Short mmCIF file of C-alpha atoms in Angstrom, two decimals:
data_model
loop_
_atom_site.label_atom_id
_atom_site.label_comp_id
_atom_site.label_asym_id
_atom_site.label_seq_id
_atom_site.Cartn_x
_atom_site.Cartn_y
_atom_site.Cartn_z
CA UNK A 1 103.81 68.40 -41.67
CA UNK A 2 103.52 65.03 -42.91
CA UNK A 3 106.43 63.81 -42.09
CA UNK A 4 106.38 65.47 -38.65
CA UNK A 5 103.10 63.23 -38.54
CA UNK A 6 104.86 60.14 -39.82
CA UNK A 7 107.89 60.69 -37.10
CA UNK A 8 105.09 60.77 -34.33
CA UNK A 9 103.22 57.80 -35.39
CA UNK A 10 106.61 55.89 -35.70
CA UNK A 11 107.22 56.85 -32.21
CA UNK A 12 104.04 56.01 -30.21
CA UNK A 13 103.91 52.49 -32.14
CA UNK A 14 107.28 52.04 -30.58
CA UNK A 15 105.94 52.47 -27.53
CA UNK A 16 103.68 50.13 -27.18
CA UNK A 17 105.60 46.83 -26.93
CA UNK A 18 107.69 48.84 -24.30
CA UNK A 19 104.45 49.42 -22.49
CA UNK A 20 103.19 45.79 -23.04
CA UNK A 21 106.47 44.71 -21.55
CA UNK A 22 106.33 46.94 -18.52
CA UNK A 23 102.73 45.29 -17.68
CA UNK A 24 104.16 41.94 -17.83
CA UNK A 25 107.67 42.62 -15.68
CA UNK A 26 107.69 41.46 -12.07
CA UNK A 27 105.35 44.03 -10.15
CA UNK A 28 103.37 41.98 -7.48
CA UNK A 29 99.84 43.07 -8.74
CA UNK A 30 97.35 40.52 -9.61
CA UNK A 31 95.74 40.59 -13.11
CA UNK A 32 92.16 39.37 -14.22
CA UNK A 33 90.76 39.16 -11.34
CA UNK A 34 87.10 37.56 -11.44
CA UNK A 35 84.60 36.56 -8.72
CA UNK A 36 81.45 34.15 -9.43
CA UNK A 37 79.15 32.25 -7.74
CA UNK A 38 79.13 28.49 -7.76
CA UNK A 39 76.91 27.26 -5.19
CA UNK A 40 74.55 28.93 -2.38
CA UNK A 41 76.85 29.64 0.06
CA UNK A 42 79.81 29.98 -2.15
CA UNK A 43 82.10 32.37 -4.51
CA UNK A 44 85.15 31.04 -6.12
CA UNK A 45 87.36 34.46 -6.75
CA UNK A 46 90.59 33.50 -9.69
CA UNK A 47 92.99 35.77 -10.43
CA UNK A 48 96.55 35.68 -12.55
CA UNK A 49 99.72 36.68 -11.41
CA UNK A 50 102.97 38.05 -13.07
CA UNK A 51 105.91 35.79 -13.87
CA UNK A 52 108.45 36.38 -11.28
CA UNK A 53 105.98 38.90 -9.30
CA UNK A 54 108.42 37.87 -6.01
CA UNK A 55 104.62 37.83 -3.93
CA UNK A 56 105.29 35.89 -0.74
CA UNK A 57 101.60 35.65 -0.49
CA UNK A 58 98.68 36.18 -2.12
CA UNK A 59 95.74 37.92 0.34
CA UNK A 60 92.11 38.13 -0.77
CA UNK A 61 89.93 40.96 0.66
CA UNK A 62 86.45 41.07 0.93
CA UNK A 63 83.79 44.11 1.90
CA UNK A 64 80.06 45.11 1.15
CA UNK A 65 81.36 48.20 -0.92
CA UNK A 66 84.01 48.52 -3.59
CA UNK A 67 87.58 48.38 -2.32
CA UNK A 68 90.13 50.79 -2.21
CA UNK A 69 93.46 51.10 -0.74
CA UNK A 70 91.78 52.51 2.74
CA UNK A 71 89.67 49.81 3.14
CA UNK A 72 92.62 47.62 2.81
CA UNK A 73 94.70 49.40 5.43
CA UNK A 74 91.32 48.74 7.99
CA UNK A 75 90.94 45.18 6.67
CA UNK A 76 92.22 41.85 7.51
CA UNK A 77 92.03 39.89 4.30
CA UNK A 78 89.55 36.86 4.51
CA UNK A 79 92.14 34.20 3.62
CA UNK A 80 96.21 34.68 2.51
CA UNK A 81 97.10 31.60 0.19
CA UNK A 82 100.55 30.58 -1.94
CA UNK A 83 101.60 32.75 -5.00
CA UNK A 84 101.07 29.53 -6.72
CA UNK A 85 97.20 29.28 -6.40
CA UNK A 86 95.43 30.88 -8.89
CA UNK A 87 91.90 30.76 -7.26
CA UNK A 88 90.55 30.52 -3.79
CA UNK A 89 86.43 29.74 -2.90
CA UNK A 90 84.99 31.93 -0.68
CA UNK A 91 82.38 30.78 2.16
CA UNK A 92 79.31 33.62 2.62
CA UNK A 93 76.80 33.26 5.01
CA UNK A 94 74.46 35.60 3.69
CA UNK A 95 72.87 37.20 0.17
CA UNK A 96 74.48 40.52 0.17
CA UNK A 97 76.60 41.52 -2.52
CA UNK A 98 80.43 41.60 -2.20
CA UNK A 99 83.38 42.65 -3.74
CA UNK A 100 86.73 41.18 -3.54
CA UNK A 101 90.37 42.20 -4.31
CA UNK A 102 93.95 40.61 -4.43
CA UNK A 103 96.50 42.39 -2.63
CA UNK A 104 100.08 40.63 -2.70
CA UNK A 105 101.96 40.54 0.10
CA UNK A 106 105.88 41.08 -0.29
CA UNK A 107 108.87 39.33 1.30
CA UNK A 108 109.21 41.79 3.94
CA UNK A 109 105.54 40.99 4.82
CA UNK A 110 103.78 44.43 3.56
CA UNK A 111 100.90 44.19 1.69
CA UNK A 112 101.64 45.64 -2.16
CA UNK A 113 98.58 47.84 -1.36
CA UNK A 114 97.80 49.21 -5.34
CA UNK A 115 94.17 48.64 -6.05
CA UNK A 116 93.61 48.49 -9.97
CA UNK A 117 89.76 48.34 -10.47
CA UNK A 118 88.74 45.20 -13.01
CA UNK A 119 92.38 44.22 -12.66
CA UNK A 120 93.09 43.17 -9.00
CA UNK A 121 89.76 44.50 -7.97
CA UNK A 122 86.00 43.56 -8.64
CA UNK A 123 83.98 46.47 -9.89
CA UNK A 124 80.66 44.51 -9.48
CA UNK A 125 79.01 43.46 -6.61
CA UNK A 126 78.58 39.62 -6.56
CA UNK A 127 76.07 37.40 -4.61
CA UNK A 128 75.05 33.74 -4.42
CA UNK A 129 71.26 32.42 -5.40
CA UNK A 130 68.91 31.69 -2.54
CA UNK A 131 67.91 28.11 -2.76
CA UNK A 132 64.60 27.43 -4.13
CA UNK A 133 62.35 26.76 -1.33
CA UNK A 134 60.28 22.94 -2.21
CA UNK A 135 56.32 24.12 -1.82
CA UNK A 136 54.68 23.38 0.92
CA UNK A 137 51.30 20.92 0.38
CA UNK A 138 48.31 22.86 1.18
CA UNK A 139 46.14 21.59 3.75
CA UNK A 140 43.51 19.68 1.34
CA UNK A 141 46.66 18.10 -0.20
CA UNK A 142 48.44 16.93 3.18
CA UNK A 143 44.99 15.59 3.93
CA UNK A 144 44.21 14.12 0.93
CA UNK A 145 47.50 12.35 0.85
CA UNK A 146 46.80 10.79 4.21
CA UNK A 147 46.44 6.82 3.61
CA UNK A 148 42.28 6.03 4.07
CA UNK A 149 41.36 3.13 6.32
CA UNK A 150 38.06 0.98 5.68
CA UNK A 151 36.31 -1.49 7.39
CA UNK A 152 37.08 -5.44 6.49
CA UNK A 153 35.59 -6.59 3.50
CA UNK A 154 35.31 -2.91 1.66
CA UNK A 155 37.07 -3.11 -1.38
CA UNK A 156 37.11 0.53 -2.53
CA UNK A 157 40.78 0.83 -3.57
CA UNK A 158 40.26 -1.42 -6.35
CA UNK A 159 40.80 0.21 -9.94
CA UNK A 160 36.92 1.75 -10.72
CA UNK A 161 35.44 1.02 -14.09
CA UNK A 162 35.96 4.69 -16.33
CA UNK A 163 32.77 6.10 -16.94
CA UNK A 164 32.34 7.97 -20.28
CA UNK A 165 33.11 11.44 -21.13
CA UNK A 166 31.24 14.60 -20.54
CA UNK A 167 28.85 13.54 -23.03
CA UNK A 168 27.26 10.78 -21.26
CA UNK A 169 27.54 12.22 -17.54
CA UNK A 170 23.25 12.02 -17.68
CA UNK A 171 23.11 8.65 -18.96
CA UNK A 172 21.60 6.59 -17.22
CA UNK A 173 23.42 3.42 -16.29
CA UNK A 174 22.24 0.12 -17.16
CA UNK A 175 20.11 -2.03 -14.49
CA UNK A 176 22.21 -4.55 -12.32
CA UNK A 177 21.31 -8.10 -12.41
CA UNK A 178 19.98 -9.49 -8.89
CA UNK A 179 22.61 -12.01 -8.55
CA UNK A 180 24.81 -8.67 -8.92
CA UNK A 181 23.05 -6.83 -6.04
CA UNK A 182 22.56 -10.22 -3.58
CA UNK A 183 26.75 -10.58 -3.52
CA UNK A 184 26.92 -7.01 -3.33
CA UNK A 185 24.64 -6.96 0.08
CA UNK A 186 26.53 -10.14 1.50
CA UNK A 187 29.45 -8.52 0.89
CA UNK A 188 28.56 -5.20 2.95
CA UNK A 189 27.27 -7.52 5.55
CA UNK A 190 29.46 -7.23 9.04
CA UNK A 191 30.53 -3.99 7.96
CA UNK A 192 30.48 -0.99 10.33
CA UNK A 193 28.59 2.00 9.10
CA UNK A 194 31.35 5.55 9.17
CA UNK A 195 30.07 8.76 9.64
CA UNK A 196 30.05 10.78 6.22
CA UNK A 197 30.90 14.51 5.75
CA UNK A 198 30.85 16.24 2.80
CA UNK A 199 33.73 18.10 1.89
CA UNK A 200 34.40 22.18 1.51
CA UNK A 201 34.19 24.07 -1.39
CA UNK A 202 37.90 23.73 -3.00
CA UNK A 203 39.36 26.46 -5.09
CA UNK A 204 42.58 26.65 -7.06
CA UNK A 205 44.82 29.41 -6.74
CA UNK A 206 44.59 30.47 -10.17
CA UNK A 207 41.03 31.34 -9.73
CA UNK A 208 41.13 33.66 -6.41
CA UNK A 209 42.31 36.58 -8.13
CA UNK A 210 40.13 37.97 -10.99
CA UNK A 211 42.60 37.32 -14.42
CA UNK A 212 42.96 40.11 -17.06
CA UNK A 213 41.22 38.02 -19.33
CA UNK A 214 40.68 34.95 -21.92
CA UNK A 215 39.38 31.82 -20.74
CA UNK A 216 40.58 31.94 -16.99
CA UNK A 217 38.43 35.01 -16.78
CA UNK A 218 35.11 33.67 -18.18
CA UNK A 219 35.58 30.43 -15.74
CA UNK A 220 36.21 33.03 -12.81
CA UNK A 221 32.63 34.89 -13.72
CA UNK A 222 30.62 31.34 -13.79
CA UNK A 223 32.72 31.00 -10.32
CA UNK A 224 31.31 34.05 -8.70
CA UNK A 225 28.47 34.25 -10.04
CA UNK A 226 27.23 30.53 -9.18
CA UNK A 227 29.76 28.69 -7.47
CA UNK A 228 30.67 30.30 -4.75
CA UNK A 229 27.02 31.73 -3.87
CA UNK A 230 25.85 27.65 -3.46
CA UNK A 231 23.96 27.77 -6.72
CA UNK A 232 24.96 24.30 -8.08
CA UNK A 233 22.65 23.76 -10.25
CA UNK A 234 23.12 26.84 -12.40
CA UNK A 235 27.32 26.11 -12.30
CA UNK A 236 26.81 23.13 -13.26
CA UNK A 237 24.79 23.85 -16.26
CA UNK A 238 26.97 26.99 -17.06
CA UNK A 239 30.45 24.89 -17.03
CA UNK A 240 28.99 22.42 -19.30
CA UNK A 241 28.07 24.86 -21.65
CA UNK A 242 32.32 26.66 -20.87
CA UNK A 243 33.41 22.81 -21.66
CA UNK A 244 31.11 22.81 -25.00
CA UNK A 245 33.97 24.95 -26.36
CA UNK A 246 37.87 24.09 -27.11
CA UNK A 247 39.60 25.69 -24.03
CA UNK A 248 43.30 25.44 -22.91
CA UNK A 249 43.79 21.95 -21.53
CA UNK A 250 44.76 23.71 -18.01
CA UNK A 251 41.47 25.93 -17.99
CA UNK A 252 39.48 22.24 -18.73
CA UNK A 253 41.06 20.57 -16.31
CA UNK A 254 40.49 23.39 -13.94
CA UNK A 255 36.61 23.66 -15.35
CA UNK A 256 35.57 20.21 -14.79
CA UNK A 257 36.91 19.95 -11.37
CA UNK A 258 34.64 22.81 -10.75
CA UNK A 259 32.04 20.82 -12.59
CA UNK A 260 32.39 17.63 -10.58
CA UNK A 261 32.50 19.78 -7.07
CA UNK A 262 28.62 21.41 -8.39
CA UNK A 263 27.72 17.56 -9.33
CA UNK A 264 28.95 16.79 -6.04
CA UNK A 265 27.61 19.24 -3.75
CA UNK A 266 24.25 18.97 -5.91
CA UNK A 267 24.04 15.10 -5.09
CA UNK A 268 24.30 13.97 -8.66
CA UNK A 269 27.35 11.62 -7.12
CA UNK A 270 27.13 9.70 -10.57
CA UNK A 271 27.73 12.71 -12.77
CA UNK A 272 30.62 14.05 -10.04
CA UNK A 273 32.43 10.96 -10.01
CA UNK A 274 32.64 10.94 -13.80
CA UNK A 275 34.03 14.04 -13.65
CA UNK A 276 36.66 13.51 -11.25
CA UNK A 277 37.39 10.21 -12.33
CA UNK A 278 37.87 12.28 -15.84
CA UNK A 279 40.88 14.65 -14.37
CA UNK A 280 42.23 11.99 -12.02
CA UNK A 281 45.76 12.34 -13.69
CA UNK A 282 45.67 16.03 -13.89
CA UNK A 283 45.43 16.26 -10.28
CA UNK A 284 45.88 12.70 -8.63
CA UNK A 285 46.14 13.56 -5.15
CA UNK A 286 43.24 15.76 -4.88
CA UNK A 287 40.80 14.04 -7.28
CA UNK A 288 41.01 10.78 -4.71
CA UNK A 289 40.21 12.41 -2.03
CA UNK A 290 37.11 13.75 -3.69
CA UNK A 291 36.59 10.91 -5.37
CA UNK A 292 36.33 8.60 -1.96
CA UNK A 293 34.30 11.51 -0.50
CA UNK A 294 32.00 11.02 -3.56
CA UNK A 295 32.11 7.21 -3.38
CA UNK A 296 31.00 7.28 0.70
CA UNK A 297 27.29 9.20 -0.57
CA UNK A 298 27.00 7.32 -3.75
CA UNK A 299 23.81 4.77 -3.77
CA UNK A 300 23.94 2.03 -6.68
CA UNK A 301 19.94 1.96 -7.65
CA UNK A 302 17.83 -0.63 -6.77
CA UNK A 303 16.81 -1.72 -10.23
CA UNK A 304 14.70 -5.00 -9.23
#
């Protein structure tokens, strides 16, 4: 029995480098055929054929399902290039997954139709990316983005002095000397009063949608419960006390944009523009459009 065994091993090891040597003789039938995506609109399909494979032509097929040698009877192949490419990029005008073969065609111009799934034929569907689509500006963005005009002799686009921190949003600011206040009125002489409108309520997306939890979802309660029933006051003094503890640096941002908005829509213009003046780089675009807005009700005390 053994060396029955040992006679039968002998024989299928010899059998192998006759089979290798079969796979590698002349038959026209592609070999490692792969298919990948390299842009949006394109698939570059490679492929390796036999020495000697006597291929006239190499044809590439292409169809929504798996091929088979049917499908290739019904089919006109998508593009027919030399036996001595290697590759060929594919142009798709859609997102749909598609699988590809290489069929060669012979010097008598039949197609070698054997289909040999993985080895001349895909077995997986392939598909290019959709582009990413660049985000639109939302409305108070576009608007806010929009250069402001202002009457000669205004000089509100130069740099404002940074107020202090949360801290000192109440503190009242020191008295201006009358010199200070005389240029001040000369200056705003000749210049034509605009109409002023406060601004709407603004709301980031993140705080539409009640969160699961955390600090987003303690910031969306002082939301509901005060800021978006008008009740400035209250939202004011409840974000303070949300911004008395360490939060995210997104949910702070977030929270004293809120807590400018209640300053704002409260009248304390002083304590709002702090505050947006405070997440001006978080949010550049919107927080000068607020902060102008803030700027047109703002009244510098008379301290004489």
């Amino acid at each position: 029995m053994k060396i029955f065994k040992a006679v039968l091993l002998s024989c299928v090891l010899s059998f192998f480098p006759l089979l290798h040597s079969f796979s590698q003789t002349s038959r026209p039938v592609a070999d490692m055929i792969s298919a990948t995506p390299v842009s949006t609109n394109k698939i570059k399909i490679s492929w390796k054929l036999p020495k000697d494979s006597q291929a006239q032509s190499v044809c590439i097929f292409k169809n929504t399902m798996p091929l088979t040698s049917k499908i290739i009877e019904q089919t006109k192949p998508v593009a027919q290039v030399s036996p001595k490419l290697s590759s060929y990029t594919d142009t798709v005008i859609n997102y749909r997954e598609y699988y590809y073969a290489v069929i060669c065609r012979l010097e008598d111009g039949s197609l070698y139709n054997i289909i040999l799934p993985s080895v001349n034929a895909t077995v997986k569907g392939v598909k290019v990316a959709r582009p990413e689509k660049k985000a639109e500006p939302s409305e108070e963005q576009a608007a806010a983005a929009k250069p402001k005009t202002y009457p000669k002799g205004n000089l509100r686009e130069l740099p404002l002095p940074y107020i202090d921190l949360v801290k000192d949003i109440e503190k009242k600011p020191n008295p201006l000397k009358p010199e200070v206040i005389k240029a001040g009125e000369e200056l705003a002489q000749g210049c034509s009063e605009r109409p002023k409108e406060k601004l709407s309520p603004y709301y980031f997306d993140a705080d539409i949608v009640s969160p699961a939890g955390g600090d987003d979802y303690f910031l969306f309660e002082i939301l509901k419960n005060y800021f978006v029933k008008k009740d400035y006051k209250t939202s004011a003094k409840e974000l303070k006390k949300f911004l008395s503890v360490n939060r995210s640096e997104e949910t702070t941002n977030r929270a004293t944009f809120y807590l400018a908005e209640s300053q704002y829509f409260a009248g304390n213009y002083r304590s709002a523009l702090t505050m947006f003046l405070f997440v001006e780089d978080a949010y550049p675009v919107l927080a000068k459009k607020w902060i102008n807005s803030t700027l047109d009700f703002y009244e510098i005390p008379d301290y004489q």
